[in-house]
mmCIF file of C-alpha atoms in Angstrom:
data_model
loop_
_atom_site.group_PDB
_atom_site.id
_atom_site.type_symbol
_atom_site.label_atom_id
_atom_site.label_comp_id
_atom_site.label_asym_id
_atom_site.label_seq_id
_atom_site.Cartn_x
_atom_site.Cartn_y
_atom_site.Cartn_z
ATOM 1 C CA UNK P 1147 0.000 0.000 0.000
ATOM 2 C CA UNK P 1148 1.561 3.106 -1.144
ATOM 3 C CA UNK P 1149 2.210 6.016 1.885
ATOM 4 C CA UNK P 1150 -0.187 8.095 0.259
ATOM 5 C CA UNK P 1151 -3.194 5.987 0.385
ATOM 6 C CA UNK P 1152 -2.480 5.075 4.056
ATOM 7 C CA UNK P 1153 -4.812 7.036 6.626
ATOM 8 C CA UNK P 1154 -3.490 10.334 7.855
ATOM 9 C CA UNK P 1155 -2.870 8.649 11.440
ATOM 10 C CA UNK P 1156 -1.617 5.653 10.223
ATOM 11 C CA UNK P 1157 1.117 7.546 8.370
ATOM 12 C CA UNK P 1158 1.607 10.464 10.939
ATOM 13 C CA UNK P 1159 2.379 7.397 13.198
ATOM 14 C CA UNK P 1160 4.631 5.581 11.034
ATOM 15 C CA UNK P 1161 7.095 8.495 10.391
ATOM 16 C CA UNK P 1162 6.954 8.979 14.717
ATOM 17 C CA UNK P 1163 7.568 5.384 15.002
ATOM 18 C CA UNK P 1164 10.420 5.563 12.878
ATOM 19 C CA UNK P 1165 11.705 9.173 14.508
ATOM 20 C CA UNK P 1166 11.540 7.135 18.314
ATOM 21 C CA UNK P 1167 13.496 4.178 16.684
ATOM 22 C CA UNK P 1168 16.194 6.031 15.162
ATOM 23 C CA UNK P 1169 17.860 7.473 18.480
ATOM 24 C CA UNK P 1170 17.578 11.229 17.515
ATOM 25 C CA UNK P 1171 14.552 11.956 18.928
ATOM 26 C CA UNK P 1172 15.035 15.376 21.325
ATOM 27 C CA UNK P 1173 12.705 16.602 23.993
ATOM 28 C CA UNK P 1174 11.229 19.354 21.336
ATOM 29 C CA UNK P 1175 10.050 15.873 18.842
ATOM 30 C CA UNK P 1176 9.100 14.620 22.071
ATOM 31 C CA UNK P 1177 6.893 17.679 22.629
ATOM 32 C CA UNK P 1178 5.539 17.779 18.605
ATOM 33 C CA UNK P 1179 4.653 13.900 18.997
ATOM 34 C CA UNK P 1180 2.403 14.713 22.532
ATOM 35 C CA UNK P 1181 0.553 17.467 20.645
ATOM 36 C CA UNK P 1182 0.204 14.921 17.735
ATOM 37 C CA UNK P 1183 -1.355 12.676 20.144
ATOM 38 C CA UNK P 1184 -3.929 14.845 21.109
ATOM 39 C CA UNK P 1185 -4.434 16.353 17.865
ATOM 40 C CA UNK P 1186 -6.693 13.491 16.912
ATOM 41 C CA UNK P 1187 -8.638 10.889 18.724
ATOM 42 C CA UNK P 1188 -7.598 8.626 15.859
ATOM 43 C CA UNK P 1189 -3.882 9.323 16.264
ATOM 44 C CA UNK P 1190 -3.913 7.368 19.599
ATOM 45 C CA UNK P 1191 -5.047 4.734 18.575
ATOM 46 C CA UNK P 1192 -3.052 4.589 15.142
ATOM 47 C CA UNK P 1193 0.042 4.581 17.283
ATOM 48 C CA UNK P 1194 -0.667 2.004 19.718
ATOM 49 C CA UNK P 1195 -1.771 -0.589 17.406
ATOM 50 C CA UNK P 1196 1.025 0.583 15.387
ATOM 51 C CA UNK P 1197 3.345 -0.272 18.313
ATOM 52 C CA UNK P 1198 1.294 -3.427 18.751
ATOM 53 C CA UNK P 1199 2.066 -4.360 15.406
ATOM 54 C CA UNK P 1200 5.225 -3.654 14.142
ATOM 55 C CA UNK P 1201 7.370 -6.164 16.210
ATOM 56 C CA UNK P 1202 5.236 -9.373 14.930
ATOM 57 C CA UNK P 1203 5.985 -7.745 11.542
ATOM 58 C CA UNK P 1204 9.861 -7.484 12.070
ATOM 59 C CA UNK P 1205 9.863 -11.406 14.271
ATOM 60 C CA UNK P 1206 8.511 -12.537 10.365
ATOM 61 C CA UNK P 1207 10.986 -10.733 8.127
ATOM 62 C CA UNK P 1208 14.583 -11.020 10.714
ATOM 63 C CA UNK P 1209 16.753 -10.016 8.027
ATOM 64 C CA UNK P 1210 14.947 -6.895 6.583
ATOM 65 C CA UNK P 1211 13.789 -5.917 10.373
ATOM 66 C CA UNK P 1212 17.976 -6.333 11.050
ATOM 67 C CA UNK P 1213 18.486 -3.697 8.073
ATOM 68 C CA UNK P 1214 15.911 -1.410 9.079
ATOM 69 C CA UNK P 1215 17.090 -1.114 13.015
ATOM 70 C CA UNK P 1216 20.736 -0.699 12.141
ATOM 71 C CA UNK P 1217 20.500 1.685 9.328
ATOM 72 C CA UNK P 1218 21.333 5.382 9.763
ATOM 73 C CA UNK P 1219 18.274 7.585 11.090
ATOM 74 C CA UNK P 1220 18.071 9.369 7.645
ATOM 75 C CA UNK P 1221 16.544 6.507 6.071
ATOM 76 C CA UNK P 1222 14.484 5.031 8.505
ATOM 77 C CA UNK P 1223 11.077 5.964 7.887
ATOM 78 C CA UNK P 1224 11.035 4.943 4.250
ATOM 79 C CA UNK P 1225 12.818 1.645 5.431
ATOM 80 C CA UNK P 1226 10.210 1.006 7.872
ATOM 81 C CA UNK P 1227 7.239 1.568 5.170
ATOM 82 C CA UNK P 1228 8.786 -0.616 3.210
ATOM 83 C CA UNK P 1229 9.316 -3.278 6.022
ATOM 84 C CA UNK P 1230 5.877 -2.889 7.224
ATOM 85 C CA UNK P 1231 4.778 -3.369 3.544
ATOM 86 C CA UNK P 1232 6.681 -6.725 2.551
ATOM 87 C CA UNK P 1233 5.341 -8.150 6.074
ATOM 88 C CA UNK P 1234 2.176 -8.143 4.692
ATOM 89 C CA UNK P 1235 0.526 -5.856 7.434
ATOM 90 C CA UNK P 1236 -1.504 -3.864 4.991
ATOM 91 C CA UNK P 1237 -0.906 -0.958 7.980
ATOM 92 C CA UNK P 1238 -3.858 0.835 6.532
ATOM 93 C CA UNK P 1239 -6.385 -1.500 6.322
ATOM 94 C CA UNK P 1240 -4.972 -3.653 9.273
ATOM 95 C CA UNK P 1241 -5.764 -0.452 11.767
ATOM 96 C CA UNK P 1242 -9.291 -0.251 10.573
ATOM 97 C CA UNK P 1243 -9.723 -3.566 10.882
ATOM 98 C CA UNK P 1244 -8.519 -3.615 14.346
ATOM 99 C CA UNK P 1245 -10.055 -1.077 15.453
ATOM 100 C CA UNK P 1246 -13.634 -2.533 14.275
ATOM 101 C CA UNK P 1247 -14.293 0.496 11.633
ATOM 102 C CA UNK P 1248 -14.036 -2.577 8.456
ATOM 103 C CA UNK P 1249 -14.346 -6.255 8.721
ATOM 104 C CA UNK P 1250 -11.479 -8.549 8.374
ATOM 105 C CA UNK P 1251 -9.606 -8.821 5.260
ATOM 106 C CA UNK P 1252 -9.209 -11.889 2.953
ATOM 107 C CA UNK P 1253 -9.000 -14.862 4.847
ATOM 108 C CA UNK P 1254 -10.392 -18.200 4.153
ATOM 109 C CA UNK P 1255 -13.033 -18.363 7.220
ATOM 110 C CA UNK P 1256 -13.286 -14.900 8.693
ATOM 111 C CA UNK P 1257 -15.230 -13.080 11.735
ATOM 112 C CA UNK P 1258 -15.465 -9.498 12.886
ATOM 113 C CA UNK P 1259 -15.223 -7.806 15.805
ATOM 114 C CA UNK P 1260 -17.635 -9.324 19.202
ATOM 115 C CA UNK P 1261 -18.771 -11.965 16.105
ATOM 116 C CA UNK P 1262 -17.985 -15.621 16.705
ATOM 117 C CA UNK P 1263 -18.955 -17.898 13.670
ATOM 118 C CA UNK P 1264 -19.196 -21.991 13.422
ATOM 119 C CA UNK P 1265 -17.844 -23.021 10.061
ATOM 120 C CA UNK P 1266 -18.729 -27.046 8.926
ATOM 121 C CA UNK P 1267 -15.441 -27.903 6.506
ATOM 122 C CA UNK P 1268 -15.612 -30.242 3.226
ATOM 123 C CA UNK P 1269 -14.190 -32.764 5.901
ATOM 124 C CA UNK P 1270 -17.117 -32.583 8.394
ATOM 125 C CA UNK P 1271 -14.564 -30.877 10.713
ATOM 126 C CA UNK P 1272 -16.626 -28.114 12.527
ATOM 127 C CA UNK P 1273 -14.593 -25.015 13.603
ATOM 128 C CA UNK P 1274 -16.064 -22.409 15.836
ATOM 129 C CA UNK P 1275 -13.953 -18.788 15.203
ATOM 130 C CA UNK P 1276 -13.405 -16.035 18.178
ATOM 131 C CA UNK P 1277 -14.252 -12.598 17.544
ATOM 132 C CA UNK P 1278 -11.231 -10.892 15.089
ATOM 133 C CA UNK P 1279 -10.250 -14.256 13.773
ATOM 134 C CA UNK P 1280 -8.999 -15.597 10.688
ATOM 135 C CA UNK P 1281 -7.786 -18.503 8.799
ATOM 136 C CA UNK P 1282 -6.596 -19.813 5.945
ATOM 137 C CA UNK P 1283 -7.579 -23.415 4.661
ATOM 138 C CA UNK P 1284 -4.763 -25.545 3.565
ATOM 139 C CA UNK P 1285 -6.457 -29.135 2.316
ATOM 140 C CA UNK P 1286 -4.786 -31.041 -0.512
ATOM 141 C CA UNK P 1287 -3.802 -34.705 -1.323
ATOM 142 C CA UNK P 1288 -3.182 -36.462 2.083
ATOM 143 C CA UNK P 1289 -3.064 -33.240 4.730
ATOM 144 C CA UNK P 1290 -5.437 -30.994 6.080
ATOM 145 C CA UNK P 1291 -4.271 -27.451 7.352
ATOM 146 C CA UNK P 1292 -5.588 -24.732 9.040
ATOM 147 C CA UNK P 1293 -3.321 -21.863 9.487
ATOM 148 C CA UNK P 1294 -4.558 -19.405 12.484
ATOM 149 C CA UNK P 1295 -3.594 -15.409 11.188
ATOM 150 C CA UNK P 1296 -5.654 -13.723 14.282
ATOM 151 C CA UNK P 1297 -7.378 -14.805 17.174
ATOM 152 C CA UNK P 1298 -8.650 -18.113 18.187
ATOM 153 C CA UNK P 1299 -10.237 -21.222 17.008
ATOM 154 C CA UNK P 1300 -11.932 -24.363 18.415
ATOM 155 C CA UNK P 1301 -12.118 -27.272 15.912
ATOM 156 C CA UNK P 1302 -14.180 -30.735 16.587
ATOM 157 C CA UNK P 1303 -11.994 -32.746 14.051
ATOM 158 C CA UNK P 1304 -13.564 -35.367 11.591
ATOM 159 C CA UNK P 1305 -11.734 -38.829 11.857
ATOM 160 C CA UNK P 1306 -9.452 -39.300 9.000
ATOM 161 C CA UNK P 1307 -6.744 -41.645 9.411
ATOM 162 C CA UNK P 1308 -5.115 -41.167 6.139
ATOM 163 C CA UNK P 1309 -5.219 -37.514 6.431
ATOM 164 C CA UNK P 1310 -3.938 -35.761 9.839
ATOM 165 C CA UNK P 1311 -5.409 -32.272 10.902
ATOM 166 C CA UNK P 1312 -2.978 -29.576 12.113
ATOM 167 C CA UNK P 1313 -3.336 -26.295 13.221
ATOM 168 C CA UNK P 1314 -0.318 -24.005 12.444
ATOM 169 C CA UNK P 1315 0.516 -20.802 14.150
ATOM 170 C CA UNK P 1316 3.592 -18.687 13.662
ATOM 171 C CA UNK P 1317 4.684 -20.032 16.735
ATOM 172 C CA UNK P 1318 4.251 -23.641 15.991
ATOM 173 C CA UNK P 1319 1.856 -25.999 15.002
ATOM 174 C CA UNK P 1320 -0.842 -28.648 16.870
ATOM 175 C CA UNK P 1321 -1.770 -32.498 15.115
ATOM 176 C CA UNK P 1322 -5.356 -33.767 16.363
ATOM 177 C CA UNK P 1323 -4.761 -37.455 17.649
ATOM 178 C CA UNK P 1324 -8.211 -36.808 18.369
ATOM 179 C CA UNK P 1325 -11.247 -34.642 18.538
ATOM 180 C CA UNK P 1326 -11.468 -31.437 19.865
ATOM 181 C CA UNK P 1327 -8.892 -28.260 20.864
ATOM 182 C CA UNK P 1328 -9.191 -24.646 20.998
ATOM 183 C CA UNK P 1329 -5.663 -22.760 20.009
ATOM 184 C CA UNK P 1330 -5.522 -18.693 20.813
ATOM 185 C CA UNK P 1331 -2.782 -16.376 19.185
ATOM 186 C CA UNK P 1332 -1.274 -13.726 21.827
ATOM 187 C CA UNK P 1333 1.011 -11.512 22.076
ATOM 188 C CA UNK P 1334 4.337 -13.914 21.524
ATOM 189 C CA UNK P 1335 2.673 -16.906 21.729
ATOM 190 C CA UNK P 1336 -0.421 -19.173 21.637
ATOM 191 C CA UNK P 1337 -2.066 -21.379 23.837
ATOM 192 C CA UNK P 1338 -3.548 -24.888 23.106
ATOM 193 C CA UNK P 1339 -5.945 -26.594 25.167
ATOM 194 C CA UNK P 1340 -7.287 -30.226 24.555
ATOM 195 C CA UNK P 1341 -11.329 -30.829 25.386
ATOM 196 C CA UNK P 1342 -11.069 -34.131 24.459
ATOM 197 C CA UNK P 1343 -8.677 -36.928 23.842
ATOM 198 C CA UNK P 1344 -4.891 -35.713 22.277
ATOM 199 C CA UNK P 1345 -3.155 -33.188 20.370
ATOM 200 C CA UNK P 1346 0.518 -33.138 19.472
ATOM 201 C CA UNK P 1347 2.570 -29.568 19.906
ATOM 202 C CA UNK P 1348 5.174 -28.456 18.196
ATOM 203 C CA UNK P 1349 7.259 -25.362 18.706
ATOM 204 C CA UNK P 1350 9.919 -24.020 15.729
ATOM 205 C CA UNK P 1351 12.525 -25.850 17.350
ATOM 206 C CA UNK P 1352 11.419 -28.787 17.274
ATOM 207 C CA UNK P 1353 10.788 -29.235 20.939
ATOM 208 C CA UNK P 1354 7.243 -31.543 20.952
ATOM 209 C CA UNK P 1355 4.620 -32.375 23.846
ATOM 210 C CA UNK P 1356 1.528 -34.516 23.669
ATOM 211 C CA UNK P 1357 -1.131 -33.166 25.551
ATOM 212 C CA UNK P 1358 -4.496 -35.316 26.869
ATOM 213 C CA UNK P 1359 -7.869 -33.796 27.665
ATOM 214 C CA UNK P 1360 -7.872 -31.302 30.210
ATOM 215 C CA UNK P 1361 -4.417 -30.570 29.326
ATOM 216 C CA UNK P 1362 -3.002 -27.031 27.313
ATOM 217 C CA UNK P 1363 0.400 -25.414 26.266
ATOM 218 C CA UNK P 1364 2.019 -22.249 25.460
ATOM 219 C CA UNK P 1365 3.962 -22.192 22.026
ATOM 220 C CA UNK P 1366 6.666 -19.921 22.229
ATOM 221 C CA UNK P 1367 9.034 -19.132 18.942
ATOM 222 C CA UNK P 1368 11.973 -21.711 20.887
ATOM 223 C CA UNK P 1369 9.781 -23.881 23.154
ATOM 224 C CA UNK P 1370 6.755 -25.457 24.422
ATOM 225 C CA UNK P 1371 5.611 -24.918 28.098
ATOM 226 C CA UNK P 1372 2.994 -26.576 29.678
ATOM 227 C CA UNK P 1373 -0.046 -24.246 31.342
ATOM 228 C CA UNK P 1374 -1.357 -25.082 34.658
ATOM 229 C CA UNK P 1375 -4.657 -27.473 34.220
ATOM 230 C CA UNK P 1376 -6.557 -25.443 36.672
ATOM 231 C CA UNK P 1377 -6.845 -22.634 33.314
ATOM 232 C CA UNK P 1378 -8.150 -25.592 31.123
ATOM 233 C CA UNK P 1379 -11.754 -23.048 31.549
ATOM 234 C CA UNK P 1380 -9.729 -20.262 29.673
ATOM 235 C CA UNK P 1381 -9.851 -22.282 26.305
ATOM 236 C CA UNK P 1382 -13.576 -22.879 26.664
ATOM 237 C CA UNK P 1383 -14.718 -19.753 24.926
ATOM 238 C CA UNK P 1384 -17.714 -21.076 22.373
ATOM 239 C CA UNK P 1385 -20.683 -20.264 24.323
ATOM 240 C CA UNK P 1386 -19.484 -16.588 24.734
ATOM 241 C CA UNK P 1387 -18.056 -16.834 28.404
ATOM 242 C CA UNK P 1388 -14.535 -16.531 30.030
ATOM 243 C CA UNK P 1389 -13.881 -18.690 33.049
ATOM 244 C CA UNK P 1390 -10.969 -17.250 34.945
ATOM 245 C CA UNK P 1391 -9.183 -18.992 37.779
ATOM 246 C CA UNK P 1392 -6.698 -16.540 40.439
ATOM 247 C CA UNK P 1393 -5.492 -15.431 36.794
ATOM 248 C CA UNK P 1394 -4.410 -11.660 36.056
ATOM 249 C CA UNK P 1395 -6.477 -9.144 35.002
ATOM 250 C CA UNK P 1396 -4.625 -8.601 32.074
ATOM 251 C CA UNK P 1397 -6.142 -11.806 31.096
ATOM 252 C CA UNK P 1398 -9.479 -10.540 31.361
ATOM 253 C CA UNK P 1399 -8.574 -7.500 29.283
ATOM 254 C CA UNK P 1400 -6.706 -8.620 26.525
ATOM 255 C CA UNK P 1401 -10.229 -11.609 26.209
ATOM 256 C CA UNK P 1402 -12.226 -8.507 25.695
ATOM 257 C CA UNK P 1403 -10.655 -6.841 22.924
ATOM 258 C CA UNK P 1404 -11.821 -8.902 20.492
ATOM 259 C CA UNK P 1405 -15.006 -7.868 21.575
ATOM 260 C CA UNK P 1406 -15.051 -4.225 21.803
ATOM 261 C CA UNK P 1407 -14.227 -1.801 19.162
ATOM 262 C CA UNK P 1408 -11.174 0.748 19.360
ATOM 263 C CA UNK P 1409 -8.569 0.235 21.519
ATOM 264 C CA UNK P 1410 -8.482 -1.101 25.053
ATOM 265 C CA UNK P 1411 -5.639 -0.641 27.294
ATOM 266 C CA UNK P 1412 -4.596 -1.569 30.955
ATOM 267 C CA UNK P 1413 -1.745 0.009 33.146
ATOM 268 C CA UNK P 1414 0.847 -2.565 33.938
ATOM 269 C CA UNK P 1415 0.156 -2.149 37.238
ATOM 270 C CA UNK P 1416 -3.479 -3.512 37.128
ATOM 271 C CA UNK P 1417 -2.861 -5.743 34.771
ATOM 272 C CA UNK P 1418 -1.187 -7.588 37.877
ATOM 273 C CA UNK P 1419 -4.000 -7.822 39.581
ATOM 274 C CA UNK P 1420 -5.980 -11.369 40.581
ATOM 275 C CA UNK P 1421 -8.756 -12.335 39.764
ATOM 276 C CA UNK P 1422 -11.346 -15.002 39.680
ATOM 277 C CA UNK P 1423 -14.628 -15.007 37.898
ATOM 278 C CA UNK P 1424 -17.224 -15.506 34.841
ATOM 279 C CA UNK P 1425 -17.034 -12.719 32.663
ATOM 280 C CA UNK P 1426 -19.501 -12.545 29.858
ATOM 281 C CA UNK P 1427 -17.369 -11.354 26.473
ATOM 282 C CA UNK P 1428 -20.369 -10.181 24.888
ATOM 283 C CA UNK P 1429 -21.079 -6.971 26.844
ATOM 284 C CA UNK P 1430 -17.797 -5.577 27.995
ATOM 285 C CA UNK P 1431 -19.098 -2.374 28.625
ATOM 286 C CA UNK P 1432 -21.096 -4.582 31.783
ATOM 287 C CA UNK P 1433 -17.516 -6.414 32.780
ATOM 288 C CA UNK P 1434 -15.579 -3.582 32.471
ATOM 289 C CA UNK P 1435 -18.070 -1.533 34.782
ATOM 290 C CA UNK P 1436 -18.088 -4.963 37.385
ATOM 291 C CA UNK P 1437 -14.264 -4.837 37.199
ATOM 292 C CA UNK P 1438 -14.395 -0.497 38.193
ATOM 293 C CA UNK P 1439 -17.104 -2.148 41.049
ATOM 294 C CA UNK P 1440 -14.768 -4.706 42.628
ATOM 295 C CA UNK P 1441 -11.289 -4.011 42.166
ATOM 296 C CA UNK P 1442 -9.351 -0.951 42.733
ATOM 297 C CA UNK P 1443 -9.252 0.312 38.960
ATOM 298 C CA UNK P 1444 -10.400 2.946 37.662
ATOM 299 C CA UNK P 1445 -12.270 2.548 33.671
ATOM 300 C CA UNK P 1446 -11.921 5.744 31.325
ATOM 301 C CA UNK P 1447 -12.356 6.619 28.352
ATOM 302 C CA UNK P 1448 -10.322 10.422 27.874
ATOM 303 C CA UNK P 1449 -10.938 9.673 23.925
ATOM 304 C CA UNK P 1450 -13.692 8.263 21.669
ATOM 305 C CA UNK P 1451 -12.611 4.431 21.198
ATOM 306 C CA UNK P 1452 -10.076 4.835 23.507
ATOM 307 C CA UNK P 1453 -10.594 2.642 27.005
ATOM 308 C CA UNK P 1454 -8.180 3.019 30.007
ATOM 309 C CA UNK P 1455 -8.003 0.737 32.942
ATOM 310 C CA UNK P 1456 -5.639 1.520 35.443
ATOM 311 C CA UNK P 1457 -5.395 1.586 39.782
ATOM 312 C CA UNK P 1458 -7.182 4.101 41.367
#
């Protein structure tokens, strides 16, 4: 997508991105990017999921993201178009996309924002989508591939012995030995859990760990750790409720993004914070005002699609 067609605040917060990277940045850029902020309520929110974004970009291109962070400041902002570009972001359109104002771009099976969606496949395989999900379908000759781009799926696999089922990730991939598993992309990682019998995980490295029912791991970009069984609830998302066990809240929060549109954020201080509950993901304006009742946050909103959580 050429700079010109991006949104305003998607390009405004490309060339500040690439002004804080390049090490030059002095307290009067530092004052020019504050005003920028609050020029615009859509500059916010261009340059956190900006910020969000960029670093799963450069983890998917190494050598380019090598040559954009170690060449001279001059040339950094085109170099950082251009990265953003051959990672396949699609800045533009990604930002509107994640911030709920257009649907979901191309993508095999597809769902929007606070929209989960059952899919049957041409296998009899039935897959269930979280909100701000996609994937693409991979099914030729003797395999059958799902590759998860956003969010989360749960799949109830369709015995095939002659053709395994695998869910891949960019941070590894999961084989059905049996029937059904949810898998959830995060920030770095994503988390498998098994409902019933097994599923085979596999992390980049090659490190591998067969989990049973009532079991789940975390796939990392070098390893495979397993999660504490007492979450197994977390991965049990298809009838629109989170379960949440003594987890933290940032668990809560980053669950409810895919179901509220613009951009939710929590202070790193409450995102610390335990809890324990049933949250219902399909009115976060109600969990979000339950959270402000029984915790010691505080829920603003000092822009429009902008949501603050943070300790009072």
């Amino acid at each position: 997508m050429a700079h010109n067609r991006l949104p305003p605040a998607v390009a405004d917060a490309i060339e500040w991105l690439a002004l804080h990277r390049s090490g030059c940045m002095t307290d009067a850029d530092r004052q020019r990017f504050e005003h920028w902020l609050r020029l615009s309520a859509d500059h916010p929110i261009a340059w956190q999921c900006l910020q969000q974004r960029v670093g799963q970009a450069f983890a998917d291109v190494p050598p380019l993201a090598h040559h954009v962070l170690s060449s001279p400041a001059t040339s950094r902002r085109g170099l950082l178009r251009g990265a953003l570009a051959v990672a396949g972001i699609g800045v533009g359109g990604w930002w509107l996309q994640r911030t709920g104002l257009l649907p979901f771009a191309q993508g095999d099976l597809h769902t929007g924002v606070a929209e989960r969606r059952a899919f049957t496949l041409d296998d009899g395989s039935r897959v269930v989508l979280n909100a701000k999900s996609r994937v693409d379908l991979a099914f030729a000759g003797n395999t059958r591939t799902l590759i998860l781009r956003e969010g989360g799926l749960s799949i109830q696999v369709a015995a095939d012995p002659l053709r395994p089922l695998m869910v891949v990730t960019p941070f590894g991939e999961a084989q059905a030995l049996g029937t059904r598993f949810t898998v959830t992309l995060r920030e770095g990682k994503a988390d498998v859990w098994v409902q019933e019998s097994r599923v085979q995980v596999k992390a980049p490295n090659g490190a591998t760990v067969q989990l049973r029912s009532g079991e789940g791991a975390v796939l990392t970009s070098n390893a495979v750790h397993a999660l504490d069984s007492n979450r197994a609830a977390e991965g049990r998302w298809e009838d629109g409720y989170l379960e949440i066990h003594d987890q933290p809240l940032g668990v809560v929060i980053d669950a409810l993004r895919a179901y509220r549109r613009g951009v939710l954020r929590i202070s790193p201080e409450a995102a610390t914070l335990r809890v324990s509950g049933v949250f219902l993901l399909d009115d976060s304006a109600h969990v979000l005002r339950t959270l402000q009742e029984t915790l010691p946050v505080r829920v603003e909103q000092p822009l429009p699609l902008w949501t603050q959580v943070s300790l009072r």
